[in-house]
């Protein structure tokens, strides 16, 4: 059995273990707000999940069901990569999941828990940038959630507008006309159901958009469909 340590960051929790992880080990931490946890086999079949996971995927999944039907390819491919990597040690990445900036943490699943190898996964909001994540790789393939309807250009404009730049400043930065940027802003407002800049900024903050650097957000936008 591994030893747990729990630390709290601005809007989430960091959980570490020096060994294999099982649902029984996680039980004392279950109930943390917005902390979705689940266990999968090497074939990405669900072995266990908590209530926050059901809320995240919008359904109460049956055990044994495939993770492929619950998440977009961006998320399942990242977990597949972890599985193919041999599942020998814990890992953490930053990724957009369900339209929110998140920490996706994986540990080797305790084989004694289900009689099989696999992953124990925890997904938690990462809406603010913290020093502890400096070593976490960014996964640019994203599950954009509510941001999915936005075009690439609208996603670009979203970041600059929420960051406080005027339409003219954004236009100059992106080498576009002010009219074009204003049209993008109006379209973003319409698609996200907001009417004012303050509402748009709040939306961006609540989804962790502004926790990405300009360069990171550009990489995410480039990979968007």
Coordinates of C-alpha atoms in Angstrom, one line a residue:
X1 CA 0.0 0.0 0.0
X2 CA 1.3 3.4 -0.9
X3 CA 1.3 6.5 1.3
X4 CA -1.0 9.4 0.4
X5 CA -0.3 13.1 0.6
X6 CA -3.0 15.6 -0.1
X7 CA -2.4 19.3 -0.7
X8 CA -4.8 22.0 -1.8
X9 CA -4.2 24.5 -4.6
X10 CA -6.3 27.5 -5.5
X11 CA -9.3 25.7 -7.0
X12 CA -8.4 22.0 -6.8
X13 CA -6.6 19.3 -5.1
X14 CA -3.3 17.6 -5.6
X15 CA -3.0 13.9 -4.7
X16 CA 0.1 11.9 -4.7
X17 CA 1.0 8.3 -4.0
X18 CA 4.3 6.5 -4.1
X19 CA 2.8 3.2 -5.1
X20 CA -0.1 1.5 -6.8
X21 CA -3.5 3.1 -6.3
X22 CA -6.9 1.5 -5.7
X23 CA -10.5 2.8 -5.0
X24 CA -10.0 1.6 -1.4
X25 CA -7.0 3.8 -1.0
X26 CA -8.8 6.8 -2.6
X27 CA -12.0 6.4 -0.4
X28 CA -10.9 8.8 2.4
X29 CA -10.5 11.5 -0.3
X30 CA -13.8 10.8 -2.2
X31 CA -16.3 13.6 -2.0
X32 CA -13.8 16.3 -2.8
X33 CA -15.7 18.9 -4.9
X34 CA -15.4 18.3 -8.7
X35 CA -12.8 15.5 -8.3
X36 CA -13.8 12.9 -10.8
X37 CA -12.0 9.5 -10.2
X38 CA -12.2 6.3 -12.0
X39 CA -10.3 3.1 -12.7
X40 CA -9.9 1.5 -16.2
X41 CA -8.4 -1.7 -17.5
X42 CA -5.7 -1.8 -20.2
X43 CA -8.6 -2.0 -22.7
X44 CA -10.1 1.2 -21.4
X45 CA -13.0 -0.7 -19.8
X46 CA -14.5 1.0 -16.7
X47 CA -13.8 -0.9 -13.5
X48 CA -14.9 1.7 -10.9
X49 CA -16.0 5.3 -10.8
X50 CA -17.2 7.8 -8.3
X51 CA -20.3 10.1 -8.3
X52 CA -18.2 13.1 -9.6
X53 CA -17.2 11.0 -12.6
X54 CA -20.9 10.3 -13.4
X55 CA -21.6 14.0 -13.2
X56 CA -18.6 14.8 -15.5
X57 CA -19.7 12.4 -18.3
X58 CA -23.4 13.1 -17.8
X59 CA -24.5 9.5 -17.1
X60 CA -24.1 6.7 -14.6
X61 CA -21.9 4.4 -16.5
X62 CA -22.1 0.6 -16.3
X63 CA -19.0 -1.2 -15.1
X64 CA -17.3 -2.8 -18.0
X65 CA -18.4 -0.2 -20.5
X66 CA -15.9 1.4 -22.8
X67 CA -14.5 4.8 -22.0
X68 CA -14.6 5.5 -25.7
X69 CA -18.3 6.2 -25.5
X70 CA -18.0 8.6 -22.6
X71 CA -15.2 11.0 -23.7
X72 CA -14.1 12.5 -27.0
X73 CA -11.0 11.1 -28.7
X74 CA -8.8 13.8 -27.3
X75 CA -9.3 12.4 -23.7
X76 CA -9.3 8.7 -24.5
X77 CA -6.2 9.0 -26.7
X78 CA -4.3 10.7 -23.8
X79 CA -5.3 7.8 -21.5
X80 CA -4.4 5.3 -24.2
X81 CA -1.0 6.8 -24.4
X82 CA -0.5 6.4 -20.6
X83 CA -1.6 2.8 -20.9
X84 CA 0.8 2.1 -23.8
X85 CA 3.5 3.7 -21.8
X86 CA 3.6 0.7 -19.4
X87 CA 1.8 2.2 -16.4
X88 CA 4.9 2.2 -14.2
X89 CA 4.6 5.5 -12.4
X90 CA 2.2 8.4 -11.7
X91 CA 1.9 11.2 -14.3
X92 CA 0.0 14.5 -14.5
X93 CA -0.9 16.6 -17.5
X94 CA -2.9 19.8 -18.2
X95 CA -5.8 19.4 -20.6
X96 CA -9.1 20.8 -21.6
X97 CA -11.8 18.3 -20.4
X98 CA -15.5 19.0 -20.9
X99 CA -14.5 22.6 -21.8
X100 CA -12.6 23.3 -18.6
X101 CA -8.9 23.4 -18.0
X102 CA -8.1 20.4 -15.9
X103 CA -5.4 18.3 -14.3
X104 CA -5.6 14.7 -15.6
X105 CA -3.6 12.6 -13.1
X106 CA -2.9 8.9 -13.6
X107 CA -1.4 6.2 -11.4
X108 CA -0.8 2.5 -11.9
X109 CA -3.9 0.6 -10.8
X110 CA -3.3 -1.8 -7.9
X111 CA -3.6 -5.2 -9.7
X112 CA -4.9 -6.7 -6.5
X113 CA -8.0 -4.5 -6.6
X114 CA -9.6 -6.0 -9.8
X115 CA -7.2 -8.8 -10.8
X116 CA -5.9 -6.8 -13.8
X117 CA -3.5 -4.1 -14.7
X118 CA -4.8 -0.6 -15.6
X119 CA -5.0 3.0 -14.6
X120 CA -6.4 4.9 -11.7
X121 CA -7.4 8.4 -13.0
X122 CA -8.4 11.6 -11.3
X123 CA -9.6 14.7 -13.2
X124 CA -10.0 17.9 -11.4
X125 CA -10.5 21.6 -12.4
X126 CA -7.3 23.7 -12.9
X127 CA -8.9 27.1 -13.4
X128 CA -5.9 29.0 -12.0
X129 CA -2.3 28.6 -12.9
X130 CA -0.2 27.3 -9.9
X131 CA 3.6 26.9 -9.4
X132 CA 3.1 23.2 -8.8
X133 CA 2.0 22.6 -12.4
X134 CA 5.2 23.9 -14.0
X135 CA 6.4 20.4 -14.7
X136 CA 3.0 19.2 -16.1
X137 CA 3.0 18.8 -19.9
X138 CA 0.2 20.5 -21.8
X139 CA -1.9 18.2 -24.0
X140 CA -3.1 20.4 -26.8
X141 CA -5.7 17.9 -28.1
X142 CA -8.8 19.2 -26.3
X143 CA -12.3 18.3 -25.2
X144 CA -13.7 21.8 -25.8
X145 CA -17.2 21.2 -24.4
X146 CA -19.3 24.4 -24.5
X147 CA -16.5 26.0 -26.6
X148 CA -16.9 23.4 -29.4
X149 CA -19.3 25.6 -31.5
X150 CA -16.6 28.4 -31.8
X151 CA -14.5 28.6 -34.9
X152 CA -10.7 28.7 -34.6
X153 CA -10.7 32.5 -35.1
X154 CA -13.5 32.9 -32.6
X155 CA -11.5 30.9 -30.0
X156 CA -8.5 33.2 -30.6
X157 CA -10.6 36.3 -30.1
X158 CA -12.2 34.8 -27.0
X159 CA -8.8 34.7 -25.2
X160 CA -7.8 38.2 -26.2
X161 CA -11.2 39.7 -25.4
X162 CA -11.4 38.0 -22.0
X163 CA -7.8 39.1 -21.3
X164 CA -9.0 42.7 -21.5
X165 CA -7.8 43.7 -25.0
X166 CA -10.1 46.0 -27.0
X167 CA -11.3 45.0 -30.5
X168 CA -8.7 47.4 -32.0
X169 CA -5.9 45.9 -29.9
X170 CA -6.9 42.4 -30.8
X171 CA -7.2 43.3 -34.5
X172 CA -3.7 44.7 -34.5
X173 CA -2.3 41.7 -32.6
X174 CA -3.9 39.2 -35.0
X175 CA -3.4 41.3 -38.2
X176 CA -7.2 41.5 -38.9
X177 CA -9.5 44.4 -39.4
X178 CA -11.4 45.8 -36.4
X179 CA -14.7 45.1 -38.2
X180 CA -13.7 41.4 -38.5
X181 CA -12.8 41.1 -34.9
X182 CA -16.0 42.9 -33.8
X183 CA -17.9 40.3 -35.9
X184 CA -16.0 37.5 -34.2
X185 CA -16.8 38.9 -30.7
X186 CA -20.5 39.2 -31.6
X187 CA -20.5 35.6 -32.8
X188 CA -18.8 34.4 -29.6
X189 CA -21.3 36.3 -27.5
X190 CA -24.2 34.7 -29.4
X191 CA -22.8 31.1 -29.3
X192 CA -22.0 31.3 -25.6
X193 CA -25.2 33.1 -24.6
X194 CA -23.6 36.1 -23.1
X195 CA -24.2 39.8 -23.9
X196 CA -21.4 41.8 -22.2
X197 CA -17.6 41.6 -22.0
X198 CA -17.8 41.1 -18.2
X199 CA -19.9 38.0 -18.8
X200 CA -17.5 36.7 -21.4
X201 CA -14.6 37.3 -19.1
X202 CA -16.3 35.5 -16.2
X203 CA -17.1 32.6 -18.6
X204 CA -13.4 32.4 -19.6
X205 CA -12.2 32.5 -16.0
X206 CA -14.7 29.8 -14.9
X207 CA -13.5 27.5 -17.7
X208 CA -9.8 28.2 -17.0
X209 CA -9.2 29.8 -20.4
X210 CA -7.1 32.6 -19.0
X211 CA -5.0 30.2 -17.0
X212 CA -3.4 29.2 -20.4
X213 CA -0.7 31.5 -21.7
X214 CA -1.3 33.1 -25.0
X215 CA 1.2 30.6 -26.6
X216 CA -0.5 27.6 -25.0
X217 CA -4.0 28.8 -26.1
X218 CA -2.7 29.3 -29.6
X219 CA -1.5 25.6 -29.7
X220 CA -4.9 24.5 -28.5
X221 CA -6.7 26.6 -31.1
X222 CA -4.5 25.2 -33.8
X223 CA -5.6 21.7 -32.9
X224 CA -9.3 22.5 -32.7
X225 CA -11.5 21.0 -35.4

